[in-house]
mmCIF file of C-alpha atoms and ligand atoms in Angstrom:
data_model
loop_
_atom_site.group_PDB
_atom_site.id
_atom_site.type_symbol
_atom_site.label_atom_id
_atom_site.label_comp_id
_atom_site.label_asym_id
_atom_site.label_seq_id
_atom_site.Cartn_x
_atom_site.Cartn_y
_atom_site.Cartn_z
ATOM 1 C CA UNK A 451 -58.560 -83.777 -111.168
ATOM 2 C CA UNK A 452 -58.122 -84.269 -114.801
ATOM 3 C CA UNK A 453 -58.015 -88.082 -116.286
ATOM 4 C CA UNK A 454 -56.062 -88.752 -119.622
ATOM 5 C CA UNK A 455 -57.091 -91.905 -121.365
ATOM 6 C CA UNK A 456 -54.386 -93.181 -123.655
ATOM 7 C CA UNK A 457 -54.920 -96.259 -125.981
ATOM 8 C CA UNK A 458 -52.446 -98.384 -126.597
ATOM 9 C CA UNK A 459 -51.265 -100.981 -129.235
ATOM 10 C CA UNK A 460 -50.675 -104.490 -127.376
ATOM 11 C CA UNK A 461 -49.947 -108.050 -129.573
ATOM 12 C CA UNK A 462 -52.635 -109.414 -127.790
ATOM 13 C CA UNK A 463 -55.991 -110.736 -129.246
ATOM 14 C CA UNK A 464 -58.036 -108.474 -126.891
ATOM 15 C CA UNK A 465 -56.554 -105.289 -128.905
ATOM 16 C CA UNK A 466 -55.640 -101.927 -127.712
ATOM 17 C CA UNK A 467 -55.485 -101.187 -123.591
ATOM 18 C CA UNK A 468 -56.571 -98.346 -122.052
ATOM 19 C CA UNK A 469 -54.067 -96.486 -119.340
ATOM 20 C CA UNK A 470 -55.217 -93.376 -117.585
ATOM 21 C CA UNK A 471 -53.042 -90.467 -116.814
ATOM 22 C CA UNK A 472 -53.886 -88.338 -113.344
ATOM 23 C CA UNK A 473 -52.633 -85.405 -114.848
ATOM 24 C CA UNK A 474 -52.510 -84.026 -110.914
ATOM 25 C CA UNK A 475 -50.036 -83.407 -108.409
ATOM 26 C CA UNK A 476 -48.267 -86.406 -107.754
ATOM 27 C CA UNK A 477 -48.625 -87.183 -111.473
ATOM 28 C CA UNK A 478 -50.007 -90.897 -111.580
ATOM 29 C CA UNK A 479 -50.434 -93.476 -114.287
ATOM 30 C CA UNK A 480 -52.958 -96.163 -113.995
ATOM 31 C CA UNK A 481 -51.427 -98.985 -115.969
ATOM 32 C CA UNK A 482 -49.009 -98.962 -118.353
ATOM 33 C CA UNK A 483 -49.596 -101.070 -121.558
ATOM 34 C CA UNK A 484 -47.173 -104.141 -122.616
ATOM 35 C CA UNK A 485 -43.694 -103.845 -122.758
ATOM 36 C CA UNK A 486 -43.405 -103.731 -126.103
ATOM 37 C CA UNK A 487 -41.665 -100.504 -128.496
ATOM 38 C CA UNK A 488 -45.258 -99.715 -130.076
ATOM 39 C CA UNK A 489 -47.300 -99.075 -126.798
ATOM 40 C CA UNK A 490 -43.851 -97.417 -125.458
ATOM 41 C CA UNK A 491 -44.362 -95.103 -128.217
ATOM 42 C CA UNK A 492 -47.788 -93.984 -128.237
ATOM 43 C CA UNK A 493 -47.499 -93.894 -124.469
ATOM 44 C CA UNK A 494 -44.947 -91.229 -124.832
ATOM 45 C CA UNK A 495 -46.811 -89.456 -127.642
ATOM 46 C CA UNK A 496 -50.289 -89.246 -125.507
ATOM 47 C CA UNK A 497 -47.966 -88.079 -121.985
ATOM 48 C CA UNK A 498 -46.549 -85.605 -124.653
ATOM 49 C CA UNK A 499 -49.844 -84.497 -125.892
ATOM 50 C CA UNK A 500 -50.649 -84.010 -122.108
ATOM 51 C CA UNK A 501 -47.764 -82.121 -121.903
ATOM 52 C CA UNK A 502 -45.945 -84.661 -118.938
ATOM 53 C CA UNK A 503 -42.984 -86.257 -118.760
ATOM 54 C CA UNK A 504 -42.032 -89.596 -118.177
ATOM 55 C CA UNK A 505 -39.890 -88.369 -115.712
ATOM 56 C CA UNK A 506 -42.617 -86.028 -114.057
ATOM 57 C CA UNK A 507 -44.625 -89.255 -112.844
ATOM 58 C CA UNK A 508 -44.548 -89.956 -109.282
ATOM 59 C CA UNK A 509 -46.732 -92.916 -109.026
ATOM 60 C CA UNK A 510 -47.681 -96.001 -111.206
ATOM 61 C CA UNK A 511 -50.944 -97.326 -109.890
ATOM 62 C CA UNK A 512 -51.628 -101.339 -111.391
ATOM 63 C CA UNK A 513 -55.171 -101.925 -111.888
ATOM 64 C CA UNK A 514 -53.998 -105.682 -111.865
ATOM 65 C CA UNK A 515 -50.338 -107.571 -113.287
ATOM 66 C CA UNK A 516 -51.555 -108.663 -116.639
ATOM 67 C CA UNK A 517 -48.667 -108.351 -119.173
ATOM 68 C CA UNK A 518 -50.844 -105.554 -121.070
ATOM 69 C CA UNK A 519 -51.599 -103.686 -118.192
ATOM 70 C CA UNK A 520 -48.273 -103.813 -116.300
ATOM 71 C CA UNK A 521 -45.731 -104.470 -118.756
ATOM 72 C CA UNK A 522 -44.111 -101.194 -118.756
ATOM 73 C CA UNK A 523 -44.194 -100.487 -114.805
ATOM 74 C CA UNK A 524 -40.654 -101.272 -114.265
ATOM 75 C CA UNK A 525 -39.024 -99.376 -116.915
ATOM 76 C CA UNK A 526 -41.068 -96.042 -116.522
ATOM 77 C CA UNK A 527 -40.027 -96.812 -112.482
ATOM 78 C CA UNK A 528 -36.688 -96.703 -113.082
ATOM 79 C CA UNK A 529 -36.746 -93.863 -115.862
ATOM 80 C CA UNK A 530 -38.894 -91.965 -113.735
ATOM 81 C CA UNK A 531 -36.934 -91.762 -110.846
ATOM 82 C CA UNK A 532 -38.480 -92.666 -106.999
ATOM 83 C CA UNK A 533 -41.825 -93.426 -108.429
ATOM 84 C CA UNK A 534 -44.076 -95.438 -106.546
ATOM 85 C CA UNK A 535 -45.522 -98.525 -107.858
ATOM 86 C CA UNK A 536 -48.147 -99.748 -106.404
ATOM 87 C CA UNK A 537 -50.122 -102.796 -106.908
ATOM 88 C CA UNK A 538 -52.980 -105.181 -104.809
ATOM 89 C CA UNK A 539 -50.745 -107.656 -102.810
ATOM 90 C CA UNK A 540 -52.968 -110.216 -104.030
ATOM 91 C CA UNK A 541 -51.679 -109.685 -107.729
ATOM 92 C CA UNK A 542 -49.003 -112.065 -107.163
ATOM 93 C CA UNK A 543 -47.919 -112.921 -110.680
ATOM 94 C CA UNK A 544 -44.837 -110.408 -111.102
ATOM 95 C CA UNK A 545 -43.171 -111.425 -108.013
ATOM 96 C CA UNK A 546 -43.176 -115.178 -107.727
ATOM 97 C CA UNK A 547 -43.603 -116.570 -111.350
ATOM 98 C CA UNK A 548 -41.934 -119.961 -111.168
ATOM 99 C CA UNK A 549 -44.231 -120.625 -108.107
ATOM 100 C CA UNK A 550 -47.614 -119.987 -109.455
ATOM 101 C CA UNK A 551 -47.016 -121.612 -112.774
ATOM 102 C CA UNK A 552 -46.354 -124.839 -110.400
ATOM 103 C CA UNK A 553 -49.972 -123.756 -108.557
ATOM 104 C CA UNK A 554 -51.236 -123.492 -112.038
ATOM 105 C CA UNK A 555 -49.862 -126.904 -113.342
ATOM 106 C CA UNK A 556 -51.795 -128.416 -110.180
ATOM 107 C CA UNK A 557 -55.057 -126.524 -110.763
ATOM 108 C CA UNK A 558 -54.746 -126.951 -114.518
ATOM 109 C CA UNK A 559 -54.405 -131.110 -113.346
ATOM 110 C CA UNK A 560 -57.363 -131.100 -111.002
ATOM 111 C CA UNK A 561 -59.252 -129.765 -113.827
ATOM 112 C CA UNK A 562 -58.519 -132.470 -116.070
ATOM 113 C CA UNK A 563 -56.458 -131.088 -118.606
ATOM 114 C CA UNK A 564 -53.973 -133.477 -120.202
ATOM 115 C CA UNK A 565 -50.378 -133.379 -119.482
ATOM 116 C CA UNK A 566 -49.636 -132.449 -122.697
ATOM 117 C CA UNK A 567 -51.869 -129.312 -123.388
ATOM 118 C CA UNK A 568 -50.161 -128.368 -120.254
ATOM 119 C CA UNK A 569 -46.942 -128.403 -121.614
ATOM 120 C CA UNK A 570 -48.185 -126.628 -124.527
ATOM 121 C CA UNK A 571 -49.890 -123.767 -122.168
ATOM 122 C CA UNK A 572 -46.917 -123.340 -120.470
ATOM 123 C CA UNK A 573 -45.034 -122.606 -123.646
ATOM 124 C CA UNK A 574 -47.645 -119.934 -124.385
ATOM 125 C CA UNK A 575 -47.769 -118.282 -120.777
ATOM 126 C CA UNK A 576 -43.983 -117.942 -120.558
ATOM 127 C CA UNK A 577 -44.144 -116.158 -124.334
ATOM 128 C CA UNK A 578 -46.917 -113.465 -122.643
ATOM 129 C CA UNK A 579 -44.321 -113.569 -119.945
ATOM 130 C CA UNK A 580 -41.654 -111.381 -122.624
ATOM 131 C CA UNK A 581 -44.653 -108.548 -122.193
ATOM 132 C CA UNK A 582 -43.135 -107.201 -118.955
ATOM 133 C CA UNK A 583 -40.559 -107.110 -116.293
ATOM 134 C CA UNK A 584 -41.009 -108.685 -112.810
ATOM 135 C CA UNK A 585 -40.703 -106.646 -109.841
ATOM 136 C CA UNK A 586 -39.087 -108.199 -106.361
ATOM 137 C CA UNK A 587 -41.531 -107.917 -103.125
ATOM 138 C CA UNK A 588 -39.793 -104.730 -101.937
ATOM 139 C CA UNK A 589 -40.470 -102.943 -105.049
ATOM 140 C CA UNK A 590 -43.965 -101.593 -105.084
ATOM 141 C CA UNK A 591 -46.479 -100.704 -102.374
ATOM 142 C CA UNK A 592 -49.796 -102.136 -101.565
ATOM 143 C CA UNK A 593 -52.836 -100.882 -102.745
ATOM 144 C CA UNK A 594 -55.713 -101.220 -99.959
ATOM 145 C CA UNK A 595 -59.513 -101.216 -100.028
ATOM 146 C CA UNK A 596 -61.126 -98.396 -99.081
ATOM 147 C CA UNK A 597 -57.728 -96.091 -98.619
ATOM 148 C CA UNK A 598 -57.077 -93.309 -101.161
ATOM 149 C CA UNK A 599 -54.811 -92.225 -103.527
ATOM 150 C CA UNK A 600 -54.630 -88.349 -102.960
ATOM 151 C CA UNK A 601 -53.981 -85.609 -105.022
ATOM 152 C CA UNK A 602 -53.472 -82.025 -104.646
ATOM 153 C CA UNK A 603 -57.225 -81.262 -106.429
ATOM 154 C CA UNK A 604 -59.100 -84.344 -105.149
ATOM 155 C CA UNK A 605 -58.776 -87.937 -104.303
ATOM 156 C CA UNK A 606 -59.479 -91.528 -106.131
ATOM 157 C CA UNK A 607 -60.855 -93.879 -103.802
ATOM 158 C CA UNK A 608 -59.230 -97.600 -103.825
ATOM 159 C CA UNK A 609 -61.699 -101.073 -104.149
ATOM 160 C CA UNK A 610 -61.037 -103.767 -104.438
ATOM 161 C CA UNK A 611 -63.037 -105.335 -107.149
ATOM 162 C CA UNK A 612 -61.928 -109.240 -107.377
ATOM 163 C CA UNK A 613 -62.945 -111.399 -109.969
ATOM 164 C CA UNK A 614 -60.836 -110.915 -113.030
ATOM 165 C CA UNK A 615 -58.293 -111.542 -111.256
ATOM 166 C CA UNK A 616 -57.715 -112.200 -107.253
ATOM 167 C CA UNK A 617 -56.182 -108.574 -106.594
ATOM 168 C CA UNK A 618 -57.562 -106.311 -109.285
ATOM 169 C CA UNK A 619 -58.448 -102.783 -108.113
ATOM 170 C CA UNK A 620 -60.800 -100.005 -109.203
ATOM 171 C CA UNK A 621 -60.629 -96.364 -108.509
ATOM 172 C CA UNK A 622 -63.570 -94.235 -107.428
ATOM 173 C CA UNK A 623 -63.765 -90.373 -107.984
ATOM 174 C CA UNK A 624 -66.332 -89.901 -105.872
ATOM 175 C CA UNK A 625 -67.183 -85.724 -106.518
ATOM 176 C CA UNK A 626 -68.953 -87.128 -109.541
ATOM 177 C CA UNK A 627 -69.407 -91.418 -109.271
ATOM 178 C CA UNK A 628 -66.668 -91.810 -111.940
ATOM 179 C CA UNK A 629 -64.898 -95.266 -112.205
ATOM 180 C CA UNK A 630 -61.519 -96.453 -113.316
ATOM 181 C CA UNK A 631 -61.976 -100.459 -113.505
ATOM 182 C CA UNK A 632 -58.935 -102.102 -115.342
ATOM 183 C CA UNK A 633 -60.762 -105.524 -116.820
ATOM 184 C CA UNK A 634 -63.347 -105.580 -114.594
ATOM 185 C CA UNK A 635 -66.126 -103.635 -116.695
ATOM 186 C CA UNK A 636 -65.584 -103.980 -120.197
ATOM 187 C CA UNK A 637 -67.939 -102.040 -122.697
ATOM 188 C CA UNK A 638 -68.575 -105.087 -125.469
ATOM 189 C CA UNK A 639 -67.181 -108.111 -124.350
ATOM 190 C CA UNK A 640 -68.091 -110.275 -120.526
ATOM 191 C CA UNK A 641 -64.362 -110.095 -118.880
ATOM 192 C CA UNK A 642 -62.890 -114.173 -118.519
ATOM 193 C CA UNK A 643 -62.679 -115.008 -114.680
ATOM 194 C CA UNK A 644 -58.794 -116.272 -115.516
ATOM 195 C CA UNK A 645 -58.424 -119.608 -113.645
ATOM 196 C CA UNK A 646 -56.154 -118.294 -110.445
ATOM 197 C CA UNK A 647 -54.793 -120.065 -107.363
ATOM 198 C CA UNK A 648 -56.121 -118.579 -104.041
ATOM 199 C CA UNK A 649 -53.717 -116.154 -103.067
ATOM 200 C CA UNK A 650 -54.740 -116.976 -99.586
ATOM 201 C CA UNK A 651 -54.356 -120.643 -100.362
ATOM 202 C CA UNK A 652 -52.682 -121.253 -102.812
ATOM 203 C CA UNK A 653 -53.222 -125.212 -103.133
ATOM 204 C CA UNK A 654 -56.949 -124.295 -103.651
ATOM 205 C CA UNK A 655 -58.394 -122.350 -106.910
ATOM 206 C CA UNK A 656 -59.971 -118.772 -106.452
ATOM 207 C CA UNK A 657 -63.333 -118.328 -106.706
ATOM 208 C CA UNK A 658 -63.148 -116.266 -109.470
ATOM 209 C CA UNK A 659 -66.860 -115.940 -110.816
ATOM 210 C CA UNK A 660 -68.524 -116.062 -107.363
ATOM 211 C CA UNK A 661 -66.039 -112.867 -106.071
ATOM 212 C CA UNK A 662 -66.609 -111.444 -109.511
ATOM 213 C CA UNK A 663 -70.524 -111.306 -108.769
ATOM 214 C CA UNK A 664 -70.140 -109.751 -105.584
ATOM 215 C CA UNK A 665 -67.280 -107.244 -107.384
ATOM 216 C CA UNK A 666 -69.997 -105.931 -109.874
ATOM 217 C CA UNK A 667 -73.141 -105.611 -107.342
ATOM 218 C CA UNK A 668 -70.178 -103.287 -104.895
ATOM 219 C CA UNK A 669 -69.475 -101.255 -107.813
ATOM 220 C CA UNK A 670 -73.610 -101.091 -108.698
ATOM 221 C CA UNK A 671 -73.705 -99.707 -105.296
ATOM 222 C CA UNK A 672 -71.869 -96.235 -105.820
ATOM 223 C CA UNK A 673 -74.241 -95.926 -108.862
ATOM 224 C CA UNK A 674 -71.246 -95.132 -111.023
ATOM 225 C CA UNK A 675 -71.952 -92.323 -113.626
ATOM 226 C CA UNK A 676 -68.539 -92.756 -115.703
ATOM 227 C CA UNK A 677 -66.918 -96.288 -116.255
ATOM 228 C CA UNK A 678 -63.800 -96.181 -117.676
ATOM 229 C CA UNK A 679 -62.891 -99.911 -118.350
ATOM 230 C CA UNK A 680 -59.521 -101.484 -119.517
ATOM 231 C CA UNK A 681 -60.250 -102.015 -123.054
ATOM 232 C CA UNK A 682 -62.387 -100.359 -125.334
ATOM 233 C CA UNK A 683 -64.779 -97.254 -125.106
ATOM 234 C CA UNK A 684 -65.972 -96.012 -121.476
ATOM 235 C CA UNK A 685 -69.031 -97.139 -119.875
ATOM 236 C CA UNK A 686 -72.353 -94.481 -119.466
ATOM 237 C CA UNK A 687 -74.958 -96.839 -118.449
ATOM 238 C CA UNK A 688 -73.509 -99.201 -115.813
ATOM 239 C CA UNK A 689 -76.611 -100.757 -114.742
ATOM 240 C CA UNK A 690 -77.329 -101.620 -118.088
ATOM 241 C CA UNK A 691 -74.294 -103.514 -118.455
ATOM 242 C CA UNK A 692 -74.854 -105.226 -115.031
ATOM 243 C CA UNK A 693 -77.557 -106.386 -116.057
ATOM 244 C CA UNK A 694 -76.637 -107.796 -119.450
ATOM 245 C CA UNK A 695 -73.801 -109.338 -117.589
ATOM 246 C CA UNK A 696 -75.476 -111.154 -115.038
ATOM 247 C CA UNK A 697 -78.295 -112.187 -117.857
ATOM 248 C CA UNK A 698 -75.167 -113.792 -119.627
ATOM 249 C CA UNK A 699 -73.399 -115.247 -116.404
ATOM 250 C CA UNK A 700 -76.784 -116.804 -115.620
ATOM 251 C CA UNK A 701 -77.743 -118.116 -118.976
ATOM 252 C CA UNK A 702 -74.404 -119.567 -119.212
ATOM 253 C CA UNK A 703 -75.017 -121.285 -115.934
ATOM 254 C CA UNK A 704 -77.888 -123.050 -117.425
ATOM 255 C CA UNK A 705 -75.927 -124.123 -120.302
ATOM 256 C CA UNK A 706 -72.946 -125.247 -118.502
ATOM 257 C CA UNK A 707 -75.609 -127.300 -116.083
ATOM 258 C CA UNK A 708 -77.457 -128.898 -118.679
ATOM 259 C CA UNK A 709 -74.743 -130.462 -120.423
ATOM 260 C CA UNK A 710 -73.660 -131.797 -117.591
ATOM 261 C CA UNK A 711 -73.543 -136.273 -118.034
ATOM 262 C CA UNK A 712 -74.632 -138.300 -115.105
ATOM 263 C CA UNK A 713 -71.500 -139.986 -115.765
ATOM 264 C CA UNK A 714 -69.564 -136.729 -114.866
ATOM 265 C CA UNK A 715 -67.177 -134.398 -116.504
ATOM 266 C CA UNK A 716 -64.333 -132.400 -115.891
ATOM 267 C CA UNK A 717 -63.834 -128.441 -116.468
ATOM 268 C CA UNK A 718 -61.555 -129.683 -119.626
ATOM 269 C CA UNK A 719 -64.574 -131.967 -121.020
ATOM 270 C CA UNK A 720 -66.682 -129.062 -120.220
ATOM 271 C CA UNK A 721 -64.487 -126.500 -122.401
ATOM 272 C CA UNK A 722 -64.265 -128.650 -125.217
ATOM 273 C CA UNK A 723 -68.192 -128.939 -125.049
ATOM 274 C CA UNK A 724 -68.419 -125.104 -124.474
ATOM 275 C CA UNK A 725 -66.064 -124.141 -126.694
ATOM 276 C CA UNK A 726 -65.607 -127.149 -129.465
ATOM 277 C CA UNK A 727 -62.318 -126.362 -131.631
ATOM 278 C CA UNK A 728 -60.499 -123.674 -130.047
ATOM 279 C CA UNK A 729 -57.249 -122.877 -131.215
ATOM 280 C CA UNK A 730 -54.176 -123.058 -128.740
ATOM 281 C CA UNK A 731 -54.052 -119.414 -127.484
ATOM 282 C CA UNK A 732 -57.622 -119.715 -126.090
ATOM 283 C CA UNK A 733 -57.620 -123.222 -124.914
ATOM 284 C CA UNK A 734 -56.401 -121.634 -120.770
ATOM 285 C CA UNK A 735 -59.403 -119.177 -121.198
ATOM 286 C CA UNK A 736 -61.678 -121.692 -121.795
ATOM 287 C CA UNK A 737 -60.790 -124.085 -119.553
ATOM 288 C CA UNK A 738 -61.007 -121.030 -117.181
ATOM 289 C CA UNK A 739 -64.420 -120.108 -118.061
ATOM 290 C CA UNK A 740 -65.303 -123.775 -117.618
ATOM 291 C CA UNK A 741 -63.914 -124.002 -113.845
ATOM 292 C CA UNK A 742 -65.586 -120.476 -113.246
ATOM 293 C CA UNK A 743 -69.215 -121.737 -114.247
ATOM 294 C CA UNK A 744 -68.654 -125.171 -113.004
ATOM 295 C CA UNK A 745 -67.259 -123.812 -109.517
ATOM 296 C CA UNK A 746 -70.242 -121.068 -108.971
ATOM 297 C CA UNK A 747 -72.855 -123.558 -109.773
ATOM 298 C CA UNK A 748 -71.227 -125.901 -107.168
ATOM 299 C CA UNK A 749 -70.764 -123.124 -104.695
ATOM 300 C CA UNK A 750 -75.060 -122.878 -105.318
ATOM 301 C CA UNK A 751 -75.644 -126.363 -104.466
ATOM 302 C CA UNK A 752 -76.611 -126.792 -107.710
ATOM 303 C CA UNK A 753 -74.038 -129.551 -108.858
ATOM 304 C CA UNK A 754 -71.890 -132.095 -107.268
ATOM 305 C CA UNK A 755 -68.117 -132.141 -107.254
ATOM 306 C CA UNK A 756 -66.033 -135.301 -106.195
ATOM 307 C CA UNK A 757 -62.135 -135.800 -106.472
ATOM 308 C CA UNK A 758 -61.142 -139.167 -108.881
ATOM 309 C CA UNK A 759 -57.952 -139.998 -109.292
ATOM 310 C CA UNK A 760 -56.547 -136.872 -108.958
ATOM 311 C CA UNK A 761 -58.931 -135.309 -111.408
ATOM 312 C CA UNK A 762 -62.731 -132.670 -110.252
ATOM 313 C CA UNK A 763 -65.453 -134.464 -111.548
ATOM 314 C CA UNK A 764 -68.870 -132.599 -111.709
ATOM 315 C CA UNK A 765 -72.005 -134.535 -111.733
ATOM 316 C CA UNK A 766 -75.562 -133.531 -111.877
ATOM 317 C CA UNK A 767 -77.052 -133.577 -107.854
ATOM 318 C CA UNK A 768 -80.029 -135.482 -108.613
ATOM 319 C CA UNK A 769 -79.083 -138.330 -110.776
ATOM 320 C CA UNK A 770 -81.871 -141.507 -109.601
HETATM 321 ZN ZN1 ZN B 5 -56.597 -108.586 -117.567
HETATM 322 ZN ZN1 ZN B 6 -56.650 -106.411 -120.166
#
């Protein structure tokens, strides 16, 4: 079973994203890139340089719905005709928009963030938003733990790796312990736990970092040979990079836990602390990053949490 990596432009801070063609029988893509005319291009050019058509692919596998990941799934669906799209039904984003950005608003509340950086979020998310097309709930198919995706040479086992986000997915070839993981293994930079609502409840937040952990030891455990992440180069020495993520999840821990007041903060407070003068664009990530640390240290026992007027507040547990 042969895997294509193609990099692709995206106008997004991260940089290029990687998609990988299955060049296999049922031709598959994993990802697509942002709908945008550059990464449309140079997808085209690298299926070319594979020799495959858009029309010759049969399935369009979503390691998760962020706009540079998924941005292209629809139009390749329809130009490729009868392809298959399938995604984790967790990754609600593309089919009920309107909806979460109201279960954002009220997480994004809870955490403390002012109505009017709110407002200004909102105008930000809904210009990612022009990245790619929505798809309704009968358009795609549902990509399961532990199922496969199976090809005529071979198969790519299905996890589900949560963390990044509440329904991302990685792909296992198991004949030789190589990984497809979207954003959750990332050669040079820790991926953001991106502030979600549960998709199981949706009134309460995900726990992003806590799942994430667990993610990252499941993946440890197939001793993974290969990594190929969504950004960047691929991944030789996975437990290398487990460990130098955990080193930095935990030392961040101890930051985020030491500047905790006894008077109490909230994830906002604890951005701007975190992060002191970040520009718009990366105001949601850090606020993210902030709920993520602040959550997983409460999920430890480690801090308290206590709801005032209609606000989190996070307060040191032993403050006599
Ligand atoms: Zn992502
Ligand atoms: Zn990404």
């Amino acid at each position: 079973m042969r895997i294509v990596p193609i990099s692709l432009p995206t106008p997004f801070y991260i940089g290029p994203v990687n998609v990988y063609l299955i060049a296999e029988d049922p031709i598959t893509l994993i990802d697509t890139g942002p709908k945008t005319k550059e990464a449309n291009e140079a997808l085209r050019e690298g299926l070319r340089k594979a020799r495959v058509r858009v029309s010759d692919i049969r399935r369009i596998v979503l390691t998760h719905a962020h706009e540079d990941h998924c941005g292209l799934a629809r139009s390749l669906r329809d130009e490729a005709k009868d392809a298959q799209v399938l995604v984790h039904s967790w990754e609600s984003g593309h089919r009920v928009g309107r909806l979460e950005y109201e279960e954002h608003r009220a997480l994004l509340t809870r955490a403390g963030v002012p109505p009017s950086e709110i407002v200004s979020m909102r105008r930000m998310y809904e210009g990612v938003r022009q990245y790619a097309d929505s798809f309704e709930a009968d358009e795609y198919s549902e990509l399961r733990d532990e199922e496969e995706l199976e090809f005529s040479n071979g198969a790519l086992r299905i996890l589900h790796t949560p963390g990044h986000t509440p329904g991302s997915c990685s792909f296992l070839r198991e004949a030789d312990r190589t990984v497809i993981a979207g954003d959750c293994v990332l050669k040079r930079i820790t991926p953001n736990p991106i502030l979600s609502p549960d998709p199981v409840d949706p009134s309460k937040r995900f726990a992003s970092l806590a799942e994430y952990l667990v993610s990252l030891a499941r993946l440890r455990s197939f001793a993974p040979t290969l990594v190929h992440g969504g950004h960047g180069e691929p991944v030789n020495d996975f437990e290398e990079l487990f460990n130098r993520y955990f080193r930095a999840i935990r030392e961040r821990q101890t930051e985020v836990i030491r500047l905790i007041p006894k008077s109490g903060v909230t994830a906002w407070e604890m951005a701007q602390q975190m992060f002191p003068g970040t520009d718009d664009v990366h105001r949601f990530l850090a606020v993210s990053e902030a709920v993520a640390h602040l959550d997983l240290a409460h999920s430890e026992g480690k801090i308290a949490l206590e709801l005032g007027d209609g606000k989190e507040i996070y307060r040191p547990i032993s403050s006599n």
